[in-house]
PDB file of C-alpha atoms in Angstrom:
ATOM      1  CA  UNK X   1      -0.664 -29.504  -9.677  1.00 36.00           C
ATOM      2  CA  UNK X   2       0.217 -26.006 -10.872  1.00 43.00           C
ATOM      3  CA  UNK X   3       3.458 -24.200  -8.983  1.00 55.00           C
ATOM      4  CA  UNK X   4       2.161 -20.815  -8.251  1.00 59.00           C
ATOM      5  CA  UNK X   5       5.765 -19.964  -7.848  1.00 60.00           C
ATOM      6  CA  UNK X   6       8.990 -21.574 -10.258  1.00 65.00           C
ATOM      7  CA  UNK X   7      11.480 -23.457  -8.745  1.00 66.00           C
ATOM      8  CA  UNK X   8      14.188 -21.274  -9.433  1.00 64.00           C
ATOM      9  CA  UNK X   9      12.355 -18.588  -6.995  1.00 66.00           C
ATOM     10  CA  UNK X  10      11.482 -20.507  -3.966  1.00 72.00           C
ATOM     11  CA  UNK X  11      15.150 -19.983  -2.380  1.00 68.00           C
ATOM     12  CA  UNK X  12      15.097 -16.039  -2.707  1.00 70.00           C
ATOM     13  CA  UNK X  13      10.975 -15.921  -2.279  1.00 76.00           C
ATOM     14  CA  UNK X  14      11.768 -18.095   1.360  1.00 71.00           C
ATOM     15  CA  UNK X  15      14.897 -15.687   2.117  1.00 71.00           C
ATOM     16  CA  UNK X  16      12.580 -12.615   2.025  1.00 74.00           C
ATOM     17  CA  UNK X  17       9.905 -13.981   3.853  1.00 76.00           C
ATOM     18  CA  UNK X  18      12.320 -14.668   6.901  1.00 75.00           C
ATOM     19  CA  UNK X  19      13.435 -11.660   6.365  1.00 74.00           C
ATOM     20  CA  UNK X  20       9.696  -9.586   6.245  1.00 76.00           C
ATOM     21  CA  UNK X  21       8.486 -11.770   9.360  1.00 74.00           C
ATOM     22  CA  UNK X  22      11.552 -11.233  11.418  1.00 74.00           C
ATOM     23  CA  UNK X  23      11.761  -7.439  10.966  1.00 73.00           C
ATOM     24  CA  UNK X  24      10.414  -5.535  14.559  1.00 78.00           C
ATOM     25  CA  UNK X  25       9.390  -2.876  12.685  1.00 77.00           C
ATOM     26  CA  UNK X  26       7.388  -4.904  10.017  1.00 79.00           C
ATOM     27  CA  UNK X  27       5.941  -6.357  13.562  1.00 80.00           C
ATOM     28  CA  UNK X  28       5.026  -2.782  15.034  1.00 85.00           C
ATOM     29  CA  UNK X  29       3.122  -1.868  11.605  1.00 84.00           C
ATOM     30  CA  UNK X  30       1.361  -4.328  12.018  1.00 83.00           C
ATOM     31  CA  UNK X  31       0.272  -4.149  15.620  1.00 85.00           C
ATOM     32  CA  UNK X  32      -0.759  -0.501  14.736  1.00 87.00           C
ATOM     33  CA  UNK X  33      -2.684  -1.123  11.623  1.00 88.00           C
ATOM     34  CA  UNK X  34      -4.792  -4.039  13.349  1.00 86.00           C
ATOM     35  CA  UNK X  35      -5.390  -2.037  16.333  1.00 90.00           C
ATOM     36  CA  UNK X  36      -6.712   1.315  13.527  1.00 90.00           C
ATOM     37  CA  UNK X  37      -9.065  -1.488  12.265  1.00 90.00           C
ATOM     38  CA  UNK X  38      -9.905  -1.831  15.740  1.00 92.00           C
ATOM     39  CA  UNK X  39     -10.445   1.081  17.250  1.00 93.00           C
ATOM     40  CA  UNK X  40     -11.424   3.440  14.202  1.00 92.00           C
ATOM     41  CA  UNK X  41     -14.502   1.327  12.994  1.00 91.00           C
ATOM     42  CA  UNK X  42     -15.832   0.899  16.282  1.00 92.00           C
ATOM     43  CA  UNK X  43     -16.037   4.511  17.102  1.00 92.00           C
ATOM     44  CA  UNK X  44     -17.256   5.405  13.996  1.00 90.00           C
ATOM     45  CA  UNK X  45     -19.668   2.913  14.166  1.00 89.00           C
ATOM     46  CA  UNK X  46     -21.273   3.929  17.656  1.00 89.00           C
ATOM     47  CA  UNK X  47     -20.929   7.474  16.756  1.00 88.00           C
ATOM     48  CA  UNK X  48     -22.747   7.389  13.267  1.00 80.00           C
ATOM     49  CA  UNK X  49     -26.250   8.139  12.530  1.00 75.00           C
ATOM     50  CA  UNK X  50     -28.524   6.219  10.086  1.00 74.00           C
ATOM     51  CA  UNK X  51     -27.357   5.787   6.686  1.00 71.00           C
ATOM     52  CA  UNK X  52     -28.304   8.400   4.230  1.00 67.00           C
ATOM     53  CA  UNK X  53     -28.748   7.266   0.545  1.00 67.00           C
ATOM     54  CA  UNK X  54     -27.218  10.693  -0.777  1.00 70.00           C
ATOM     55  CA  UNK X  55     -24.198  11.154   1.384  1.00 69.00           C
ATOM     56  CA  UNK X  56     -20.305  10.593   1.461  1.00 75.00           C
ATOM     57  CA  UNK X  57     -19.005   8.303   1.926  1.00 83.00           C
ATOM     58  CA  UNK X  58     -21.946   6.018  -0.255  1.00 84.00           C
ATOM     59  CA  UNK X  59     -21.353   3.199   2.266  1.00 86.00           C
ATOM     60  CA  UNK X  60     -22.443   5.196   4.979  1.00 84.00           C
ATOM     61  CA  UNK X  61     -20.783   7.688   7.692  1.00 87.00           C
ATOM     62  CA  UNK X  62     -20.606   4.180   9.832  1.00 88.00           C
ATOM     63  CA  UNK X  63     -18.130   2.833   7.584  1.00 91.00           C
ATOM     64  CA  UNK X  64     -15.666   6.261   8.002  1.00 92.00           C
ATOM     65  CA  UNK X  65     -13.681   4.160  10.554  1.00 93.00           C
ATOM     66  CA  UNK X  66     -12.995   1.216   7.538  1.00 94.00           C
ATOM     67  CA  UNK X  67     -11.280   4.236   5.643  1.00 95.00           C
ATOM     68  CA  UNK X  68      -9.695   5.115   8.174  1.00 95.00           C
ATOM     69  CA  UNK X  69      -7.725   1.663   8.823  1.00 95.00           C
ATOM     70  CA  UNK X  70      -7.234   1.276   4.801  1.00 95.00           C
ATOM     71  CA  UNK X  71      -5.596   4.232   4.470  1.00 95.00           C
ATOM     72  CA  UNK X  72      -3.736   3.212   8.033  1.00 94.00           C
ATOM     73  CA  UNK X  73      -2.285  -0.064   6.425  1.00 95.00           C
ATOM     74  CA  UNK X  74      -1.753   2.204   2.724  1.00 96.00           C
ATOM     75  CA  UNK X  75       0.983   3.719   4.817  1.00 95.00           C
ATOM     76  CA  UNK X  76       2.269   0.778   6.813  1.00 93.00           C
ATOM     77  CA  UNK X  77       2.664  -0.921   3.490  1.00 94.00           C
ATOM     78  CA  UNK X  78       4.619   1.672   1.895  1.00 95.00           C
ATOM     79  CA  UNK X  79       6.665   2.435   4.327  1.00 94.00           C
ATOM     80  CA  UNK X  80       7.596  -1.237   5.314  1.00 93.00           C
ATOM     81  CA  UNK X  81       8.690  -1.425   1.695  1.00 92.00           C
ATOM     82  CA  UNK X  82      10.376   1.302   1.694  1.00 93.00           C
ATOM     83  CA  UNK X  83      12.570   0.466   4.523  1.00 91.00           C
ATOM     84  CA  UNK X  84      12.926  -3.125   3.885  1.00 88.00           C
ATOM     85  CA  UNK X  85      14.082  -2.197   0.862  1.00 88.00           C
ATOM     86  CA  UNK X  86      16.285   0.323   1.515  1.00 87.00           C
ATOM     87  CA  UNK X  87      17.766  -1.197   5.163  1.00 82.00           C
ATOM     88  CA  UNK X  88      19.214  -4.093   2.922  1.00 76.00           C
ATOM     89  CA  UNK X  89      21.657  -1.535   1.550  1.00 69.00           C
ATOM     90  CA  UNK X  90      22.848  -0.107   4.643  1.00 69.00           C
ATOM     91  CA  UNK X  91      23.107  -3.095   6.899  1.00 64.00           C
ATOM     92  CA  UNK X  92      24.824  -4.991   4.031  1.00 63.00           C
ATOM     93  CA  UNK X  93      22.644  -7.597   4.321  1.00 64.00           C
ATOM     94  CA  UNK X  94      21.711  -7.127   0.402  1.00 65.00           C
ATOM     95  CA  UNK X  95      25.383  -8.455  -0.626  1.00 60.00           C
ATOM     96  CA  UNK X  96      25.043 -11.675   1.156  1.00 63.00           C
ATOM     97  CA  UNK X  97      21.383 -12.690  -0.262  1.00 63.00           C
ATOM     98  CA  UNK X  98      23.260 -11.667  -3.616  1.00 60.00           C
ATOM     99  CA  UNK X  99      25.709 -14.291  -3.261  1.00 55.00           C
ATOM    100  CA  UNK X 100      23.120 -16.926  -3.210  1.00 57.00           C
ATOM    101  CA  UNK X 101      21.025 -15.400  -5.241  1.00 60.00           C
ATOM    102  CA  UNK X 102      23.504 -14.118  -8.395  1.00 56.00           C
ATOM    103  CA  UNK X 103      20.470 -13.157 -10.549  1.00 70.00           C
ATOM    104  CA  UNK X 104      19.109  -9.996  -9.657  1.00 73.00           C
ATOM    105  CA  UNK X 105      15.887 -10.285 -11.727  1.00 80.00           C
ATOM    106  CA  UNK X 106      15.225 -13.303  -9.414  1.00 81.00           C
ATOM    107  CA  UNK X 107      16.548 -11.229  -6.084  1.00 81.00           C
ATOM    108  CA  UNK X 108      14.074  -8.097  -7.580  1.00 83.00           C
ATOM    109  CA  UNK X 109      11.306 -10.870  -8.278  1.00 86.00           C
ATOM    110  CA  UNK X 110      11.479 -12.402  -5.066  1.00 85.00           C
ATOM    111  CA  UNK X 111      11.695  -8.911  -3.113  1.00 88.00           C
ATOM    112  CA  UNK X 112       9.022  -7.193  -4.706  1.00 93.00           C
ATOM    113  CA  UNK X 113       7.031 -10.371  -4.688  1.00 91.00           C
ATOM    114  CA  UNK X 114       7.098 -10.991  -0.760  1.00 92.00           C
ATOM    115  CA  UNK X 115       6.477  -7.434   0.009  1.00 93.00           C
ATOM    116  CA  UNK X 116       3.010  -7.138  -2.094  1.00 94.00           C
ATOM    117  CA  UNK X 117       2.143 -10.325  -0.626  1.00 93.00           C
ATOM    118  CA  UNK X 118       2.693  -9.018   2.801  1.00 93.00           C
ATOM    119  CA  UNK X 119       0.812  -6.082   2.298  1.00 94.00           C
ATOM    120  CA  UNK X 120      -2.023  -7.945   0.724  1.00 95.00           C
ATOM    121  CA  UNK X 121      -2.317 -10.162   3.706  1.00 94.00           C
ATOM    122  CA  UNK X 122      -1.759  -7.172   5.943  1.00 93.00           C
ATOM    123  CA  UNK X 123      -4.625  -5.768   4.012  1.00 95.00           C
ATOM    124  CA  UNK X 124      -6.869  -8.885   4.278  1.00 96.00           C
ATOM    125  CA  UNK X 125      -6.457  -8.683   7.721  1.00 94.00           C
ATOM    126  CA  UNK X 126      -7.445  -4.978   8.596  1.00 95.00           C
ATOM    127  CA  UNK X 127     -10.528  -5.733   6.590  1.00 95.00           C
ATOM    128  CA  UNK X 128     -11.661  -8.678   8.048  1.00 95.00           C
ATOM    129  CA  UNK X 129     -11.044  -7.175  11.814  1.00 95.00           C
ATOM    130  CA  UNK X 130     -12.657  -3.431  10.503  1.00 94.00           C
ATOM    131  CA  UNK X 131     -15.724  -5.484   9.208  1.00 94.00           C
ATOM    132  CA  UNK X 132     -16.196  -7.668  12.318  1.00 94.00           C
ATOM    133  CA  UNK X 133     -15.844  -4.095  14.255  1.00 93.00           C
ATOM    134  CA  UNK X 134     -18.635  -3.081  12.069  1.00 92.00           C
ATOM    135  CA  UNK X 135     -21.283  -5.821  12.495  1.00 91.00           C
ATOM    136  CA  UNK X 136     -20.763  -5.493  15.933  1.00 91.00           C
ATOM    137  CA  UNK X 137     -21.039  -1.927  16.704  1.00 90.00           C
ATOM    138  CA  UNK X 138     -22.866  -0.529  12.798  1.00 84.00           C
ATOM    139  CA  UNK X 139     -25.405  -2.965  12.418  1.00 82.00           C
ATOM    140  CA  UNK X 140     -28.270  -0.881  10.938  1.00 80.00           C
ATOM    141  CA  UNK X 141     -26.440   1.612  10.352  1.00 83.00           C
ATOM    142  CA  UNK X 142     -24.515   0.243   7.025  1.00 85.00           C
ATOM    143  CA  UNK X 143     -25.300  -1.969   4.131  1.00 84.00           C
ATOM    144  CA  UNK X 144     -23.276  -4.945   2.306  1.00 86.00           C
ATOM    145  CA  UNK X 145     -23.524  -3.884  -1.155  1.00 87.00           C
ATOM    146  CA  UNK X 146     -21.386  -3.565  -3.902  1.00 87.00           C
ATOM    147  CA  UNK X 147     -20.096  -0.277  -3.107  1.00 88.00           C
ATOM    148  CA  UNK X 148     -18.594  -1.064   0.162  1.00 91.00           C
ATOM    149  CA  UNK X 149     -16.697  -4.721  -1.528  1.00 94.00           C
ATOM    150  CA  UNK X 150     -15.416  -1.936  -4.237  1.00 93.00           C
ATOM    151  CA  UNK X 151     -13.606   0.114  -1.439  1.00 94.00           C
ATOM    152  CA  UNK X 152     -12.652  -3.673  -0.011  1.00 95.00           C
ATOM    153  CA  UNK X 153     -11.191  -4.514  -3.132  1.00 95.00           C
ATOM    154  CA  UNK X 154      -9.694  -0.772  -3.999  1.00 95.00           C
ATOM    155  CA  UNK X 155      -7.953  -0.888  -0.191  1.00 95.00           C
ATOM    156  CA  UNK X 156      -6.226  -4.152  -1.149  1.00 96.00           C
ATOM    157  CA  UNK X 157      -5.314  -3.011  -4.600  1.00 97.00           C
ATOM    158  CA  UNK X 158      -4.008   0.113  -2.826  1.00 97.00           C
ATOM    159  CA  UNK X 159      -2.208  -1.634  -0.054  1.00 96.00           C
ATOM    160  CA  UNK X 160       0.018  -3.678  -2.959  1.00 97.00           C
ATOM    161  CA  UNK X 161       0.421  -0.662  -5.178  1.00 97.00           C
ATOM    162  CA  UNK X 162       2.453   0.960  -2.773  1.00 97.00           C
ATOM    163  CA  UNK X 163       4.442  -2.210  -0.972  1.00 96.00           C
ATOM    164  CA  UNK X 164       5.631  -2.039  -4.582  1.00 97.00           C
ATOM    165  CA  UNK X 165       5.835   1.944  -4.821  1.00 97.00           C
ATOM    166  CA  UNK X 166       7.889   1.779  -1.153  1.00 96.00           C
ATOM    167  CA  UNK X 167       9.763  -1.195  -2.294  1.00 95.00           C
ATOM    168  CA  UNK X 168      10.853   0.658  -5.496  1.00 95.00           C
ATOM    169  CA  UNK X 169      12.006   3.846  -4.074  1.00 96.00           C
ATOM    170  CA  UNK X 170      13.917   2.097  -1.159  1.00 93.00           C
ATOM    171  CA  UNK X 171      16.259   0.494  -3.949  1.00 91.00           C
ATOM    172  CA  UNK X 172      16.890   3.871  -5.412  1.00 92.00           C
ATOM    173  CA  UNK X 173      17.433   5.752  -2.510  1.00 91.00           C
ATOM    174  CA  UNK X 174      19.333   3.115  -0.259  1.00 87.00           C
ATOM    175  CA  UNK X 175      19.148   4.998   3.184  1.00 90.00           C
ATOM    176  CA  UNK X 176      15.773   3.676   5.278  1.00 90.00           C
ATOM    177  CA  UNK X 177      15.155   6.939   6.899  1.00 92.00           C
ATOM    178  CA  UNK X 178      15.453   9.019   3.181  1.00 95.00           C
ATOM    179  CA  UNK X 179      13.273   6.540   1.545  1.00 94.00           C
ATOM    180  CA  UNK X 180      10.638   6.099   4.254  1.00 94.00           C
ATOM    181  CA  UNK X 181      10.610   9.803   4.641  1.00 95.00           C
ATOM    182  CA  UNK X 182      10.304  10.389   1.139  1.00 95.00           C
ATOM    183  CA  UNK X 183       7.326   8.314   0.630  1.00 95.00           C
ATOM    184  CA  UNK X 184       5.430   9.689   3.877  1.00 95.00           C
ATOM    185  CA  UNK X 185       6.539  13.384   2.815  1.00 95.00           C
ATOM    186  CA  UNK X 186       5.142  12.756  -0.212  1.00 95.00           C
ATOM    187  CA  UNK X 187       2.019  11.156   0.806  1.00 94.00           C
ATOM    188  CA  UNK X 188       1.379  13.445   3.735  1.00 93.00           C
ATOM    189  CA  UNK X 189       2.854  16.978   3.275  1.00 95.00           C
ATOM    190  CA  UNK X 190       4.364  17.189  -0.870  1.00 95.00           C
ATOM    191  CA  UNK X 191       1.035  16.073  -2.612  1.00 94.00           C
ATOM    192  CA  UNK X 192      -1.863  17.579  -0.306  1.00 93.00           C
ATOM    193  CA  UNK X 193       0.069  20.951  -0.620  1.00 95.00           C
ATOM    194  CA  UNK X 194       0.145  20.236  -4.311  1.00 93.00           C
ATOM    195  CA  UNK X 195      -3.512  19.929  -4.475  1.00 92.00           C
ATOM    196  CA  UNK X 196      -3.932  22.909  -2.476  1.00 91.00           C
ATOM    197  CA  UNK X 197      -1.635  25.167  -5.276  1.00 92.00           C
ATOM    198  CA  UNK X 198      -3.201  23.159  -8.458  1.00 90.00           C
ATOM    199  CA  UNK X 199      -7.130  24.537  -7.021  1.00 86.00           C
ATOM    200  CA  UNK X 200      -5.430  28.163  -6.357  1.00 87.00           C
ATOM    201  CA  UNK X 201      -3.818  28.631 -10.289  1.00 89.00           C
ATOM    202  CA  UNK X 202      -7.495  27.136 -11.225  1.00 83.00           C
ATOM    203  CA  UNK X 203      -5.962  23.508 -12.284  1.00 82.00           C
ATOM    204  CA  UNK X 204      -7.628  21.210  -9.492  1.00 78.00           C
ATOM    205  CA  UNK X 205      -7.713  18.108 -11.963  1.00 82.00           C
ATOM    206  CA  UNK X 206      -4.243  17.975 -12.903  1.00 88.00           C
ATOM    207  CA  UNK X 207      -3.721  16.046  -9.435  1.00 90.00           C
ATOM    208  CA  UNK X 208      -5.654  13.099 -10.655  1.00 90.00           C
ATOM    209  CA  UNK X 209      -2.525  11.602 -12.202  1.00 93.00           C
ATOM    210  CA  UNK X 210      -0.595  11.707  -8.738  1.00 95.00           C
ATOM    211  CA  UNK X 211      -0.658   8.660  -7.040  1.00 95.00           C
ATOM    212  CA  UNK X 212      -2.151  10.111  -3.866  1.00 94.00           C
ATOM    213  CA  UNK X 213      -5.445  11.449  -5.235  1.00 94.00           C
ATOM    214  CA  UNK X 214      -5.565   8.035  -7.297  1.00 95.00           C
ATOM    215  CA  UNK X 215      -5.124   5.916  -4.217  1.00 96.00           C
ATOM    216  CA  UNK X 216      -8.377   8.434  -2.460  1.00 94.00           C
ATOM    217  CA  UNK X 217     -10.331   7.654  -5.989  1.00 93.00           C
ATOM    218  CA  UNK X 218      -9.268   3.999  -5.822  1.00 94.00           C
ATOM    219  CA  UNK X 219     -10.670   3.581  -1.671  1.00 94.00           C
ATOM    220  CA  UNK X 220     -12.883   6.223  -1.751  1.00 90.00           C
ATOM    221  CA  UNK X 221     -14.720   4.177  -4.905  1.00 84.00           C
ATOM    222  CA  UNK X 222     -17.396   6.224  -6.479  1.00 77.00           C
ATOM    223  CA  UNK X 223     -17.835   8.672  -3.383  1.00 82.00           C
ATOM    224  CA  UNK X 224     -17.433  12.276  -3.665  1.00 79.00           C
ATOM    225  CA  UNK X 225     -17.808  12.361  -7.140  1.00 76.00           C
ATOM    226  CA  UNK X 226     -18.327  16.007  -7.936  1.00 77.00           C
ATOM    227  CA  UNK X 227     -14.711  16.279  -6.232  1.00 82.00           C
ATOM    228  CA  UNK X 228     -11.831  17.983  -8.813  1.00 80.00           C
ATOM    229  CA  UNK X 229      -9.490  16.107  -7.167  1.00 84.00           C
ATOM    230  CA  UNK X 230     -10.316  12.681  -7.334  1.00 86.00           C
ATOM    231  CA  UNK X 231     -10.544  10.836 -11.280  1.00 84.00           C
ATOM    232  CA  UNK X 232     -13.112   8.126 -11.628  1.00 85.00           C
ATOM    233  CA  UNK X 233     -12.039   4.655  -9.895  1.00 82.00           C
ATOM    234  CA  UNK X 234     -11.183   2.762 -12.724  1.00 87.00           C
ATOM    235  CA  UNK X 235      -8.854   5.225 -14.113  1.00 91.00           C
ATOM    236  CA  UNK X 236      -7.650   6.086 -11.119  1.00 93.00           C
ATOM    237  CA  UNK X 237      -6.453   2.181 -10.527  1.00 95.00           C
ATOM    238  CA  UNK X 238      -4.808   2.816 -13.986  1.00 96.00           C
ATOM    239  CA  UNK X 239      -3.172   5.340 -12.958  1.00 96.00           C
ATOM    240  CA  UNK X 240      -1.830   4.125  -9.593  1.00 97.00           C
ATOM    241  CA  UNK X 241      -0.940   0.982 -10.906  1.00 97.00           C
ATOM    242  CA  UNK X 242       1.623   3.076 -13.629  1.00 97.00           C
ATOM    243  CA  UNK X 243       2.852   4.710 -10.838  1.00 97.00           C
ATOM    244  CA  UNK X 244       4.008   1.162  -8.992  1.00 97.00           C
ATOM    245  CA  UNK X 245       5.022  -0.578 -12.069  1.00 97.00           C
ATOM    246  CA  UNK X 246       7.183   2.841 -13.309  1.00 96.00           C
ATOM    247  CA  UNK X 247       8.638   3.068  -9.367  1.00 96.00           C
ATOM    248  CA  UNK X 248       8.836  -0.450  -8.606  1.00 95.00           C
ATOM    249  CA  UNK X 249      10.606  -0.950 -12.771  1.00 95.00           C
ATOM    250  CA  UNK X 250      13.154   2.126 -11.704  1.00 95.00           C
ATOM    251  CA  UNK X 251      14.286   0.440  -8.313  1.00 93.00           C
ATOM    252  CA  UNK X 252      14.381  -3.396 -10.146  1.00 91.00           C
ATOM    253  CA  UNK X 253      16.814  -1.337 -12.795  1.00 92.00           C
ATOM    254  CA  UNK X 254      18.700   0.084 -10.033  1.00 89.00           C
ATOM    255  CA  UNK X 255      19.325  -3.021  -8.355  1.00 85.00           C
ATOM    256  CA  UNK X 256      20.564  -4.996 -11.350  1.00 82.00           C
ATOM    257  CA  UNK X 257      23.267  -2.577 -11.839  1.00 80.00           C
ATOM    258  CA  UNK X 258      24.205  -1.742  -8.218  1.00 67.00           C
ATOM    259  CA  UNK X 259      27.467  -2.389  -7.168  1.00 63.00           C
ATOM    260  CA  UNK X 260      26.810  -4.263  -3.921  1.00 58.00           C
TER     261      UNK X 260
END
């Protein structure tokens, strides 16, 4: 039988697993992602008209809803990294798993491991509860093709991108509330009013290499194509994947040479 994980990284992999499940915050994120994937399918679904071939999204106005709860658990996961991350630092707690753990590549490993695997599951489960919503409420209305297992697929590939982005910048910034705030600002308020001042100076597709228009390409998957902002899907899941392995390589840097 194959280990899926080495030996020497079950002890730190188990520590941050207690650590992710016991968090009331990771908890709350959770609650409100599942009840997005809830809620915003269903009323998307009742609310949409037949599907039309030609439109955006090209799985159907039905299946606005399922956007809605990826992009819902996007967030959740980068912010839950972000604070887990960074939280360690100010509650101290990050000295004490050191002392068990005296390698930092394996205390980086373990961290950043944990977190994308919590976001992928938190992931897995928004979809599954978003696509139940839509059988129920969309039937006719949508279509299980290869489009809509792309913006599946993109969502989860999303989701982990930026457990690892949040996780990242938490370990350089060490205070919860500057990290978390700097990935939401950025996501939310920095980069939209970027894209708004790239299409005014007549630049619209320099955008494409920030992580937020490559996490819309990545979901969105092949919808609104004529769009300036938004790069093709595969190179846009190049492109957000640099951005997590260039974040999440800064904050594993970071923590091998923190003094703790």
């Amino acid at each position: 039988m194959i280990d899926l994980v080495p030996a020497e990284l079950i002890p730190p992999v188990h520590s941050e697993y207690r650590k992710a499940v016991s968090l009331r915050y990771a908890r709350v994120l959770a609650g409100l992602a599942v009840a997005a994937a809830v809620l915003a399918p269903a009323v998307s679904a009742l609310l949409a008209g037949p599907r039309d071939p030609q439109g955006d999204p090209v799985t159907g106005t039905a299946t606005i809803g399922l956007y809605v709860a990826l992009f819902a658990v996007i967030i959740g996961s980068a912010a839950f990294g972000a604070a887990s991350a960074a939280g360690e630092h100010e509650h101290g707690t990050l000295l004490i798993t050191a002392l068990f753990t005296v390698d930092r590549d394996r205390l980086a490993g373990a961290k950043f491991l944990v977190t994308g695997l919590v976001a992928l599951a938190a992931g897995l489960a928004v979809e599954i509860v978003a696509m139940v919503c839509l059988l129920l409420f969309g039937r006719g209305k949508f279509e299980l093709t290869g489009s809509l297992f792309a913006v599946l697929g993109g969502g989860l590939v999303a989701a982990v991108c930026w457990a690892v982005i949040g996780t990242g910048i938490g370990l350089l910034l060490r205070s919860p509330a500057l990290a978390v705030g700097s990935v939401l600002g950025w996501m939310l308020l920095a980069e939209p009013l970027l894209w708004v001042v790239t299409a005014g100076i007549g630049l619209p597709g320099a955008v494409t290499l920030l992580p937020g228009s490559a996490t819309l390409s990545t979901v969105f998957s092949g919808s609104f194509a004529d769009s300036d902002l938004l790069a093709p899907a595969p190179a846009a899941i190049v492109v957000l994947l640099l951005w997590a392995v260039g974040l999440g390589a800064a904050g594993w840097w970071t923590l091998r040479r923190a003094e703790l």
